[in-house]
Amino acid sequence: MTTPSPTADTGAELLPIATPARTRAALRTLIRPDRGLALTGLGILVAATAVGLLVQPLLGRIVDIVADGRPAGDLTLPVALLVAVAVVQGLTTTLGLTRIARLGETVLARLRERFVERALNLPADRLERAGAGDLTARVTGDVARVAEAVRSALPEMARSVLAILLTLGALALLDVRFLLAALLAVPVQLLTARWYVRRALTLYADQRVANGAQQQQLLETIGGAVTVRGHRLEEQHTERSAGRSRKAVDLTMRSVNLVLGFYGRLHIAEYIGLAAVLIAGFWLVRDGAVSIGTATAAALYFHSLFGPVNAALVLLDDAQSAAAGLARLVGVTDLAEQPEPTAGKAAPVSVPQQRTASSEAAVTVHEVSHAYGPGRPVLHEVSLTLKAGEHVALVGTSGAGKSTLARIVAGVQQPTTGTVTAPAGTGEASVVLVTQEVHVFTGSLAEDLRLARPDATDADLRTALSTVHALDWAEALPDGLATVVGEGGHRLDPARAQQLALARLVLADPALAVLDEATAEAGSAGARVLERSAEAALAGRTALVVAHRLTQAVAADRVVVLEAGRVVESGPHDELRDADGPYAALWRAWSGSRATTAPHP
């Protein structure tokens, strides 16, 4: 279960945050495969802590020997035992903490893998509503905080809690009145912990949201720097960034003040408890109930609690911060597991991408509707059939729903209602989507290409590049296919990056290819090159092409016109151009001449 998505002051609908109960359940699921390791590590730490508790009685024994005026030789045995205790405790503590650390790293790796897997499967429209900043903050800041807690807080917390419980038991063994005196500090400590936890969880969650909003604003400002400067909006964007930064700083200072108040209350509890134990020791020694050495051991026991108690309570700071981060990560994984509620109909969605359609109907879209939220319908009961090997161009004005339909057919996004049946391919994927936003991954050009087919040989890579007319420039790179591209490597211009994406499509060899304005970023000259590359990449396979330029519609077997989320026309280019309908109007606007629509004799 997740809480409703908070809305940052950027206007974005941020990704949801899991409830505390759901977060605990997710944590148990992550740990369950390694229960044996957890129990073994815990058992070794219990043994190490128990051995360490022998130090105080041995020191008390030394005090009694000195107080009774016994020979110095009587000190040999307790001193030797102290050395043995130190060695055994050191070895067992190291072994136990190693196992706990291994458990933490294993769980952390499992959490990262699950988060990345689920984040990649999030609906595209949901990510668009949240903005890149929120997801970026979770991938970086929240994962880092959970990792820090796993590596430092978890082992220390385990050892501290064990030390507290066993030390209190040891005080009771000395004399139950020492335990009762020590427990006078507990009410103050509990009230302190309650005071802190009630404030910390909300504060740290607000911090995460504020940091996400700050990152989103920075990404938008930097990404749109040219537009910002062009419209002389530098001052407004600077002020927005400063305002969100001030909010983040204010929340950080509130957390600092909270921690300072937390420490102050802990010190008061320590003074109360130690004073009570010393007073109890004085009365018990005076009455002959215990020896001076026993009273000394009791005082040392309580003093030894300072470290574990403070560590356990102070680690609440890390625990609360990590819990807030974990809740945000679980919120994303849960969102990917369950379909989002949408306005209107809430019927189950079926997008069986692996089910093979008939040989004549390679792709069938049946009464597909989609809405990005209440009152925001984009598609209205769209039905469409693509025959095997057919190239269909989707055209329409901006906002007609072309990209949404393309993503649904590709299986990247699920519709609100309706079904899509797509074929099984001859390669790894049955459907491949190529958009205008192409990412060049960091690594060699060959590694980038092999993302589509890891077992591809160098000859396969060259064949794919040659197919999309990219082999010449690829081999002309400084190190050929071994040239490092992506961030920090050789920069590829938009046209070459898109050819790289088309070469990956050829390597994947899907039965259905979906191109969403895949030539839009290359400019006029680059678009002509890319259209040739796309035509070659699509040869022999079924294709759905969102046409950025109507020359792509001319080359298609059929043109489908979307208008306000509905199919209003469908047919060959020449037929629609001469019909004087919506497509003819688009053609005239694009070509800039009514003469092109004149009837042919």
Coordinates of C-alpha atoms in Angstrom, one line a residue:
M1 CA 0.0 0.0 0.0
T2 CA 1.2 3.5 -0.8
T3 CA 0.3 7.0 0.3
P4 CA -1.2 9.3 -2.3
S5 CA 1.4 11.0 -4.5
P6 CA 2.6 14.3 -2.9
T7 CA 2.7 17.3 -5.2
A8 CA 5.8 19.4 -5.2
D9 CA 5.6 23.2 -5.8
T10 CA 6.9 22.5 -9.3
G11 CA 3.3 21.3 -10.1
A12 CA 4.5 17.8 -10.7
E13 CA 2.6 14.8 -9.4
L14 CA 5.4 13.1 -7.5
L15 CA 5.8 9.3 -7.3
P16 CA 4.0 7.7 -4.3
I17 CA 5.6 6.8 -1.0
A18 CA 4.9 3.5 0.7
T19 CA 3.2 3.3 4.1
P20 CA 5.3 2.2 7.1
A21 CA 3.5 -1.2 7.2
R22 CA 4.2 -1.8 3.5
T23 CA 7.8 -0.7 3.9
R24 CA 8.3 -3.2 6.7
A25 CA 6.7 -5.9 4.7
A26 CA 8.9 -5.2 1.7
L27 CA 12.0 -5.3 4.0
R28 CA 11.0 -8.7 5.3
T29 CA 10.6 -9.9 1.8
L30 CA 14.1 -8.7 0.9
I31 CA 15.7 -10.4 4.0
R32 CA 13.8 -13.7 3.7
P33 CA 16.1 -15.4 1.3
D34 CA 19.0 -14.9 3.7
R35 CA 17.4 -15.8 7.0
G36 CA 20.2 -18.3 7.7
L37 CA 22.9 -15.7 7.4
A38 CA 20.9 -13.3 9.6
L39 CA 20.4 -15.8 12.4
T40 CA 24.0 -17.0 12.3
G41 CA 25.4 -13.4 12.4
L42 CA 23.0 -12.6 15.3
G43 CA 24.0 -15.6 17.2
I44 CA 27.7 -14.9 17.0
L45 CA 27.1 -11.3 18.1
V46 CA 25.2 -12.5 21.1
A47 CA 28.1 -14.7 22.1
A48 CA 30.6 -11.9 21.5
T49 CA 28.5 -9.5 23.7
A50 CA 28.1 -12.1 26.4
V51 CA 31.8 -12.7 26.6
G52 CA 32.4 -8.9 26.8
L53 CA 30.2 -8.6 29.8
L54 CA 32.8 -10.6 31.8
V55 CA 35.1 -7.5 31.9
Q56 CA 33.1 -5.6 34.6
P57 CA 33.0 -8.5 37.1
L58 CA 36.7 -9.1 36.6
L59 CA 37.5 -5.4 37.2
G60 CA 35.3 -5.7 40.3
R61 CA 37.3 -8.7 41.4
I62 CA 40.5 -6.7 41.1
V63 CA 39.0 -3.9 43.2
D64 CA 38.1 -6.4 45.9
I65 CA 41.6 -7.9 45.9
V66 CA 43.1 -4.4 46.3
A67 CA 40.6 -3.4 48.9
D68 CA 41.2 -6.5 51.0
G69 CA 45.0 -6.0 50.8
R70 CA 45.7 -9.4 49.2
P71 CA 49.1 -10.3 47.6
A72 CA 49.8 -8.9 44.2
G73 CA 50.0 -12.4 42.8
D74 CA 46.3 -12.8 43.3
L75 CA 45.8 -10.3 40.4
T76 CA 47.4 -12.6 37.9
L77 CA 44.4 -14.7 37.2
P78 CA 41.8 -11.9 36.7
V79 CA 44.3 -9.9 34.5
A80 CA 44.9 -13.0 32.4
L81 CA 41.2 -13.6 32.0
L82 CA 40.8 -9.9 31.0
V83 CA 43.3 -10.4 28.1
A84 CA 41.5 -13.7 27.1
V85 CA 38.1 -11.9 27.1
A86 CA 39.5 -9.1 24.9
V87 CA 40.9 -11.6 22.4
V88 CA 37.8 -13.8 22.2
Q89 CA 35.4 -10.8 22.1
G90 CA 37.4 -9.2 19.3
L91 CA 37.4 -12.3 17.2
T92 CA 33.8 -13.1 17.6
T93 CA 32.7 -9.5 17.1
T94 CA 34.6 -9.3 13.9
L95 CA 33.1 -12.6 12.6
G96 CA 29.5 -11.5 13.6
L97 CA 29.8 -8.0 12.2
T98 CA 31.2 -9.5 9.0
R99 CA 28.2 -11.7 8.6
I100 CA 25.8 -8.9 9.4
A101 CA 27.6 -6.7 6.8
R102 CA 27.4 -9.4 4.2
L103 CA 23.6 -9.7 4.9
G104 CA 23.3 -5.9 4.5
E105 CA 25.1 -5.7 1.2
T106 CA 23.2 -8.7 -0.2
V107 CA 19.9 -7.1 0.8
L108 CA 21.0 -3.7 -0.6
A109 CA 22.0 -5.3 -3.9
R110 CA 18.6 -7.0 -4.1
L111 CA 16.9 -3.7 -3.4
R112 CA 18.8 -1.9 -6.1
E113 CA 18.1 -4.6 -8.7
R114 CA 14.4 -4.6 -7.9
F115 CA 14.2 -0.8 -7.9
V116 CA 15.9 -0.5 -11.3
E117 CA 13.8 -3.4 -12.7
R118 CA 10.6 -1.8 -11.6
A119 CA 11.6 1.7 -12.5
L120 CA 12.3 0.7 -16.1
N121 CA 8.7 -0.8 -16.2
L122 CA 7.0 2.3 -15.0
P123 CA 4.4 3.8 -17.3
A124 CA 5.9 6.5 -19.4
D125 CA 3.1 9.0 -18.7
R126 CA 3.5 8.4 -14.9
L127 CA 7.2 9.4 -15.1
E128 CA 6.2 12.4 -17.2
R129 CA 3.8 13.6 -14.6
A130 CA 6.3 13.1 -11.8
G131 CA 9.2 14.7 -13.6
A132 CA 12.8 13.5 -13.9
G133 CA 13.9 15.2 -10.6
D134 CA 11.8 13.0 -8.3
L135 CA 13.0 9.7 -9.8
T136 CA 16.6 11.0 -10.0
A137 CA 16.5 12.0 -6.3
R138 CA 15.3 8.5 -5.4
V139 CA 17.9 6.7 -7.6
T140 CA 20.7 8.8 -6.1
G141 CA 19.9 10.3 -2.6
D142 CA 17.5 7.7 -1.3
V143 CA 19.5 4.7 -2.4
A144 CA 22.6 6.3 -0.9
R145 CA 21.0 6.9 2.4
V146 CA 19.7 3.3 2.6
A147 CA 23.2 2.1 1.6
E148 CA 24.8 4.2 4.3
A149 CA 22.4 2.8 6.9
V150 CA 23.0 -0.8 5.8
R151 CA 26.8 -0.4 5.9
S152 CA 27.1 1.5 9.2
A153 CA 23.9 1.7 11.1
L154 CA 22.7 -1.9 10.8
P155 CA 25.8 -3.6 12.3
E156 CA 26.1 -1.0 15.0
M157 CA 22.4 -1.1 15.9
A158 CA 22.5 -4.9 16.1
R159 CA 25.5 -4.8 18.4
S160 CA 24.1 -2.0 20.6
V161 CA 20.7 -3.5 21.1
L162 CA 22.3 -6.8 22.2
A163 CA 24.7 -5.0 24.5
I164 CA 21.9 -3.2 26.2
L165 CA 19.7 -6.3 26.8
L166 CA 22.6 -8.4 28.1
T167 CA 24.0 -5.7 30.2
L168 CA 20.7 -5.1 31.9
G169 CA 20.5 -8.8 32.6
A170 CA 24.0 -8.7 34.1
L171 CA 22.9 -5.9 36.4
A172 CA 20.0 -8.0 37.6
L173 CA 22.4 -10.9 38.3
L174 CA 24.6 -8.6 40.5
D175 CA 21.6 -7.3 42.4
V176 CA 18.1 -6.6 41.1
R177 CA 18.3 -3.2 42.9
F178 CA 21.0 -2.1 40.6
L179 CA 18.8 -2.9 37.7
L180 CA 15.9 -0.9 39.2
A181 CA 18.2 2.1 39.7
A182 CA 19.4 1.9 36.2
L183 CA 15.9 1.8 34.8
L184 CA 15.2 5.3 36.2
A185 CA 16.9 6.6 33.0
V186 CA 14.6 4.6 30.7
P187 CA 11.5 6.9 30.9
V188 CA 13.6 9.9 29.9
Q189 CA 15.1 7.9 27.1
L190 CA 11.8 6.6 25.8
L191 CA 10.2 10.0 25.9
T192 CA 13.3 11.3 24.0
A193 CA 13.0 8.6 21.4
R194 CA 9.2 9.2 21.0
W195 CA 9.7 12.9 20.8
Y196 CA 12.4 12.5 18.1
V197 CA 10.6 9.8 16.0
R198 CA 7.3 11.7 15.8
R199 CA 9.1 14.7 14.3
A200 CA 11.9 13.0 12.3
L201 CA 9.9 10.8 10.0
T202 CA 7.7 13.6 8.6
L203 CA 10.7 16.0 8.5
Y204 CA 12.9 13.6 6.6
A205 CA 10.1 12.8 4.1
D206 CA 9.6 16.5 3.5
Q207 CA 13.3 16.8 3.0
R208 CA 13.3 14.2 0.3
V209 CA 10.3 15.8 -1.5
A210 CA 12.0 19.2 -1.3
N211 CA 15.3 17.8 -2.7
G212 CA 13.4 16.2 -5.5
A213 CA 11.6 19.5 -6.3
Q214 CA 15.0 21.3 -6.2
Q215 CA 16.6 18.8 -8.6
Q216 CA 13.6 19.0 -10.9
Q217 CA 13.8 22.8 -11.1
L218 CA 17.6 22.6 -11.8
L219 CA 17.1 20.0 -14.5
E220 CA 14.4 22.0 -16.2
T221 CA 16.4 25.3 -16.0
I222 CA 19.6 23.7 -17.3
G223 CA 17.9 21.6 -19.9
G224 CA 15.9 24.6 -21.2
A225 CA 18.8 27.1 -20.9
V226 CA 18.5 28.2 -24.5
T227 CA 14.8 29.0 -24.2
V228 CA 15.3 30.6 -20.8
R229 CA 17.9 33.0 -22.3
G230 CA 15.9 33.5 -25.4
H231 CA 12.9 34.8 -23.5
R232 CA 15.0 36.7 -20.9
L233 CA 13.7 34.5 -18.1
E234 CA 17.0 34.1 -16.3
E235 CA 15.9 36.2 -13.3
Q236 CA 12.6 34.3 -12.8
H237 CA 14.3 30.8 -13.1
T238 CA 17.1 31.9 -10.8
E239 CA 14.5 33.0 -8.2
R240 CA 12.6 29.8 -8.5
S241 CA 15.8 27.7 -8.0
A242 CA 16.8 29.9 -5.1
G243 CA 13.3 29.6 -3.5
R244 CA 13.4 25.8 -3.7
S245 CA 17.0 25.7 -2.4
R246 CA 15.9 27.9 0.5
K247 CA 13.1 25.5 1.3
A248 CA 15.6 22.6 1.3
V249 CA 18.1 24.4 3.5
D250 CA 15.3 25.4 5.9
L251 CA 14.3 21.8 6.3
T252 CA 17.9 20.8 6.8
M253 CA 18.4 23.3 9.6
R254 CA 15.2 22.1 11.3
S255 CA 16.7 18.6 11.2
V256 CA 19.9 19.9 12.8
N257 CA 18.0 21.5 15.6
L258 CA 16.0 18.3 16.1
V259 CA 19.2 16.3 16.5
L260 CA 20.7 18.8 19.0
G261 CA 17.6 18.6 21.1
F262 CA 17.8 14.8 20.9
Y263 CA 21.4 14.7 22.2
G264 CA 20.6 17.1 25.1
R265 CA 17.8 14.9 26.4
L266 CA 20.0 11.8 26.2
H267 CA 22.7 13.4 28.4
I268 CA 20.0 14.2 31.1
A269 CA 19.0 10.5 31.1
E270 CA 22.6 9.4 31.5
Y271 CA 23.1 11.6 34.6
I272 CA 19.9 10.4 36.2
G273 CA 20.8 6.7 35.7
L274 CA 24.4 6.9 36.8
A275 CA 23.5 8.9 39.9
A276 CA 20.9 6.3 40.8
V277 CA 23.3 3.4 40.4
L278 CA 26.0 5.1 42.5
I279 CA 23.5 5.9 45.3
A280 CA 22.2 2.3 45.2
G281 CA 25.8 1.0 45.4
F282 CA 26.6 3.3 48.4
W283 CA 23.6 2.0 50.4
L284 CA 24.2 -1.7 49.5
V285 CA 27.9 -1.6 50.4
R286 CA 27.1 0.2 53.7
D287 CA 24.6 -2.4 54.6
G288 CA 27.0 -5.2 53.6
A289 CA 24.6 -6.5 50.9
V290 CA 27.4 -6.4 48.3
S291 CA 31.1 -5.8 48.1
I292 CA 32.9 -2.7 46.9
G293 CA 33.9 -4.7 43.8
T294 CA 30.3 -5.7 43.0
A295 CA 29.2 -2.0 43.3
T296 CA 32.1 -1.0 41.1
A297 CA 31.0 -3.6 38.5
A298 CA 27.5 -2.3 38.6
A299 CA 28.6 1.3 38.0
L300 CA 30.9 0.1 35.2
Y301 CA 28.0 -1.9 33.7
F302 CA 25.8 1.2 33.6
H303 CA 28.6 3.4 32.3
S304 CA 29.2 0.8 29.6
L305 CA 25.6 1.4 28.6
F306 CA 26.3 5.0 27.6
G307 CA 27.8 4.0 24.3
P308 CA 25.2 1.3 23.2
V309 CA 22.2 3.3 24.4
N310 CA 23.4 6.6 22.8
A311 CA 24.4 4.7 19.6
A312 CA 21.0 2.9 19.4
L313 CA 19.1 6.1 20.0
V314 CA 21.4 8.3 17.8
L315 CA 21.1 5.7 15.1
L316 CA 17.4 6.4 15.1
D317 CA 18.5 9.5 13.1
D318 CA 20.0 7.2 10.4
A319 CA 17.2 4.7 10.7
Q320 CA 14.5 7.4 10.2
S321 CA 16.3 8.9 7.3
A322 CA 16.8 5.4 5.8
A323 CA 13.2 4.5 6.5
A324 CA 12.0 7.6 4.6
G325 CA 14.3 6.7 1.7
L326 CA 13.2 3.1 1.7
A327 CA 9.5 4.1 1.7
R328 CA 10.1 6.2 -1.4
L329 CA 11.9 3.3 -3.1
V330 CA 9.2 0.8 -2.2
G331 CA 6.6 3.3 -3.4
V332 CA 8.2 3.1 -6.9
T333 CA 8.4 -0.7 -6.9
D334 CA 4.8 -1.0 -5.8
L335 CA 3.7 1.5 -8.4
A336 CA 5.3 -0.7 -11.1
E337 CA 3.5 -3.8 -9.8
Q338 CA 0.0 -2.5 -9.7
P339 CA -1.9 -0.6 -12.5
E340 CA -2.7 2.9 -11.6
P341 CA -6.4 3.9 -11.0
T342 CA -7.7 6.1 -13.8
A343 CA -10.7 8.1 -14.5
G344 CA -13.7 6.4 -16.0
K345 CA -13.5 2.7 -16.7
A346 CA -11.2 0.6 -14.5
A347 CA -11.4 -2.7 -16.4
P348 CA -8.3 -4.9 -16.3
V349 CA -5.8 -4.2 -19.0
S350 CA -4.5 -6.9 -21.4
V351 CA -1.5 -6.3 -23.5
P352 CA -0.3 -9.8 -24.4
Q353 CA 2.9 -8.8 -26.3
Q354 CA 4.1 -12.4 -26.6
R355 CA 0.9 -13.8 -28.1
T356 CA 1.1 -14.5 -31.8
A357 CA -1.5 -12.9 -34.0
S358 CA -2.7 -14.5 -37.2
S359 CA -0.4 -14.4 -40.2
E360 CA -2.5 -11.8 -41.9
A361 CA -3.1 -9.6 -38.8
A362 CA 0.4 -9.0 -37.3
V363 CA -0.9 -6.4 -34.8
T364 CA -4.5 -5.9 -33.6
V365 CA -5.5 -2.9 -31.5
H366 CA -9.0 -3.4 -30.2
E367 CA -11.0 -0.5 -28.7
V368 CA -8.1 1.0 -26.9
S369 CA -8.7 4.1 -24.7
H370 CA -6.3 5.9 -22.5
A371 CA -6.3 8.8 -20.1
Y372 CA -3.4 10.4 -18.2
G373 CA -5.7 11.2 -15.3
P374 CA -9.2 12.2 -14.3
G375 CA -10.7 14.3 -17.1
R376 CA -7.6 13.9 -19.4
P377 CA -8.6 11.4 -22.1
V378 CA -6.1 11.0 -24.9
L379 CA -7.4 8.0 -26.9
H380 CA -11.0 7.0 -27.5
E381 CA -11.8 3.4 -28.4
V382 CA -9.1 3.2 -31.1
S383 CA -9.2 0.0 -33.2
L384 CA -6.4 -0.7 -35.7
T385 CA -5.0 -3.7 -37.6
L386 CA -1.6 -4.0 -39.1
K387 CA -1.0 -6.8 -41.6
A388 CA 2.2 -8.8 -41.6
G389 CA 4.9 -6.8 -43.3
E390 CA 2.7 -3.7 -43.6
H391 CA 4.1 -0.2 -42.9
V392 CA 1.6 2.1 -41.4
A393 CA 2.2 5.8 -40.8
L394 CA 0.4 7.6 -37.9
V395 CA -0.2 11.3 -38.6
G396 CA -2.1 14.1 -36.9
T397 CA -1.8 17.4 -35.2
S398 CA 0.1 17.8 -32.0
G399 CA -1.8 16.3 -29.1
A400 CA -3.8 13.9 -31.3
G401 CA -2.5 10.9 -29.4
K402 CA 0.0 9.5 -31.9
S403 CA 2.9 8.9 -29.4
T404 CA 0.5 7.5 -26.8
L405 CA -0.8 5.0 -29.3
A406 CA 2.7 4.1 -30.4
R407 CA 3.8 3.5 -26.8
I408 CA 0.8 1.3 -26.1
V409 CA 1.4 -0.8 -29.3
A410 CA 5.0 -1.2 -28.3
G411 CA 4.0 -2.4 -24.8
V412 CA 5.8 0.5 -23.1
Q413 CA 2.5 1.9 -21.7
Q414 CA -0.7 0.1 -20.9
P415 CA -4.0 1.4 -22.0
T416 CA -6.8 2.3 -19.7
T417 CA -9.1 -0.1 -21.5
G418 CA -8.8 -2.3 -24.6
T419 CA -6.3 -4.9 -25.8
V420 CA -3.3 -5.1 -28.0
T421 CA -2.2 -8.3 -29.6
A422 CA 1.4 -8.3 -31.1
P423 CA 3.5 -11.0 -32.7
A424 CA 6.4 -13.1 -31.4
G425 CA 9.6 -12.1 -33.1
T426 CA 12.5 -14.0 -34.5
G427 CA 15.0 -12.2 -32.2
E428 CA 15.1 -11.4 -28.5
A429 CA 12.2 -8.9 -28.6
S430 CA 8.9 -9.2 -30.4
V431 CA 8.5 -5.4 -30.5
V432 CA 11.1 -2.6 -30.5
L433 CA 10.3 1.1 -30.0
V434 CA 12.7 3.8 -31.3
T435 CA 11.9 7.3 -30.3
Q436 CA 13.4 10.7 -31.1
E437 CA 15.0 10.7 -27.7
V438 CA 17.9 8.3 -28.2
H439 CA 20.4 7.6 -25.4
V440 CA 24.0 6.7 -26.3
F441 CA 25.3 4.5 -23.4
T442 CA 28.8 5.0 -22.1
G443 CA 31.1 2.4 -23.4
S444 CA 32.5 1.2 -26.8
L445 CA 30.3 1.5 -29.9
A446 CA 30.3 -2.3 -30.1
E447 CA 29.1 -2.6 -26.5
D448 CA 26.3 -0.1 -27.2
L449 CA 25.2 -2.1 -30.2
R450 CA 25.3 -5.4 -28.3
L451 CA 22.7 -4.1 -25.9
A452 CA 20.2 -5.3 -28.5
R453 CA 21.9 -8.7 -29.0
P454 CA 24.7 -9.6 -26.6
D455 CA 25.9 -12.6 -28.7
A456 CA 26.3 -10.5 -31.9
T457 CA 29.7 -11.0 -33.6
D458 CA 31.7 -8.1 -35.0
A459 CA 30.5 -9.2 -38.4
D460 CA 26.9 -8.9 -37.2
L461 CA 27.5 -5.4 -35.9
R462 CA 29.0 -4.3 -39.2
T463 CA 26.1 -5.8 -41.1
A464 CA 23.6 -3.9 -39.0
L465 CA 25.6 -0.6 -39.4
S466 CA 25.8 -1.2 -43.1
T467 CA 22.1 -1.8 -43.3
V468 CA 21.3 1.6 -41.9
H469 CA 24.1 3.3 -43.9
A470 CA 26.3 4.0 -40.8
L471 CA 29.2 1.7 -41.4
D472 CA 31.4 4.3 -43.1
W473 CA 31.4 6.8 -40.3
A474 CA 31.5 4.1 -37.6
E475 CA 34.8 2.6 -39.1
A476 CA 36.1 6.1 -39.5
L477 CA 36.0 6.8 -35.7
P478 CA 39.4 6.9 -33.9
D479 CA 39.2 3.3 -32.7
G480 CA 36.5 2.0 -35.1
L481 CA 33.9 -0.1 -33.2
A482 CA 36.1 0.0 -30.1
T483 CA 35.7 3.8 -29.9
V484 CA 34.2 4.9 -26.5
V485 CA 31.0 6.8 -27.0
G486 CA 28.5 8.3 -24.6
E487 CA 29.2 10.6 -21.6
G488 CA 33.0 11.3 -21.5
G489 CA 33.6 9.6 -24.8
H490 CA 33.3 10.4 -28.5
R491 CA 30.3 12.6 -29.1
L492 CA 27.8 11.4 -31.7
D493 CA 25.5 14.0 -33.3
P494 CA 21.7 13.4 -33.3
A495 CA 21.7 11.8 -36.7
R496 CA 24.4 9.3 -35.9
A497 CA 22.9 8.6 -32.5
Q498 CA 19.6 7.8 -34.2
Q499 CA 21.4 5.6 -36.8
L500 CA 22.9 3.7 -33.8
A501 CA 19.4 3.2 -32.4
L502 CA 18.2 1.9 -35.8
A503 CA 21.2 -0.5 -36.0
R504 CA 20.2 -1.8 -32.6
L505 CA 16.7 -2.4 -34.0
V506 CA 18.2 -4.4 -36.9
L507 CA 20.2 -6.5 -34.4
A508 CA 17.2 -7.2 -32.2
D509 CA 15.3 -8.3 -35.3
P510 CA 11.8 -7.8 -34.0
A511 CA 8.6 -8.8 -35.9
L512 CA 7.2 -5.3 -35.1
A513 CA 9.1 -2.0 -35.1
V514 CA 7.5 1.1 -33.7
L515 CA 9.2 4.5 -34.7
D516 CA 8.0 7.5 -32.8
E517 CA 9.2 10.6 -34.7
A518 CA 12.6 8.9 -34.9
T519 CA 13.9 11.5 -37.4
A520 CA 12.6 14.6 -35.7
E521 CA 15.9 15.6 -33.9
A522 CA 18.2 15.5 -36.9
G523 CA 17.2 18.6 -38.8
S524 CA 16.2 18.7 -42.5
A525 CA 19.5 17.4 -44.0
G526 CA 19.9 14.7 -41.3
A527 CA 16.2 13.7 -41.7
R528 CA 16.7 12.7 -45.3
V529 CA 19.6 10.5 -44.3
L530 CA 17.6 9.0 -41.4
E531 CA 14.6 8.3 -43.5
R532 CA 16.8 6.2 -45.8
S533 CA 18.2 4.5 -42.7
A534 CA 14.8 3.9 -41.2
E535 CA 13.4 2.5 -44.5
A536 CA 16.3 0.0 -44.6
A537 CA 15.9 -1.0 -41.0
L538 CA 12.1 -1.6 -41.4
A539 CA 12.5 -3.7 -44.6
G540 CA 10.8 -7.0 -44.2
R541 CA 9.1 -6.3 -40.9
T542 CA 5.8 -4.9 -39.8
A543 CA 6.1 -1.2 -38.8
L544 CA 4.1 1.5 -37.1
V545 CA 5.7 4.9 -37.8
V546 CA 4.6 8.2 -36.1
A547 CA 5.4 10.5 -39.0
H548 CA 7.2 13.7 -38.1
R549 CA 7.4 14.6 -41.8
L550 CA 4.8 13.6 -44.3
T551 CA 7.4 12.2 -46.7
Q552 CA 7.3 9.2 -44.3
A553 CA 3.5 8.9 -44.9
V554 CA 4.1 9.0 -48.7
A555 CA 6.4 6.0 -48.4
A556 CA 4.1 4.0 -46.1
D557 CA 1.6 1.4 -47.3
R558 CA -1.2 3.0 -45.4
V559 CA -1.8 6.3 -43.5
V560 CA -3.9 6.4 -40.3
V561 CA -5.0 9.9 -39.3
L562 CA -5.7 10.6 -35.6
E563 CA -7.7 13.6 -34.5
A564 CA -8.4 14.2 -30.8
G565 CA -7.6 10.6 -30.0
R566 CA -9.8 9.1 -32.6
V567 CA -9.1 7.5 -36.0
V568 CA -10.7 9.8 -38.6
E569 CA -9.1 8.5 -41.8
S570 CA -7.2 5.4 -43.0
G571 CA -5.9 4.6 -46.4
P572 CA -3.0 5.0 -48.9
H573 CA -1.4 8.4 -49.2
D574 CA -2.7 9.2 -52.7
E575 CA -6.2 8.2 -51.9
L576 CA -6.3 10.4 -48.7
R577 CA -4.6 13.3 -50.4
D578 CA -7.3 13.4 -53.1
A579 CA -10.2 12.9 -50.7
D580 CA -10.0 16.5 -49.4
G581 CA -10.4 15.4 -45.8
P582 CA -8.2 15.9 -42.6
Y583 CA -5.2 14.3 -44.2
A584 CA -5.5 16.5 -47.3
A585 CA -5.5 19.6 -45.0
L586 CA -2.4 18.4 -43.2
W587 CA -0.7 17.7 -46.6
R588 CA -1.5 21.2 -47.9
A589 CA -0.2 22.8 -44.6
W590 CA 2.9 20.7 -44.7
S591 CA 3.7 21.1 -48.4
G592 CA 2.8 24.8 -48.5
S593 CA 0.9 24.5 -51.8
R594 CA -2.7 23.6 -52.8
A595 CA -1.4 22.5 -56.1
T596 CA -0.3 19.2 -54.7
T597 CA -3.9 18.4 -53.9
A598 CA -5.2 19.0 -57.4
P599 CA -7.1 16.0 -58.8
H600 CA -5.2 13.8 -61.1
P601 CA -6.7 13.3 -64.5

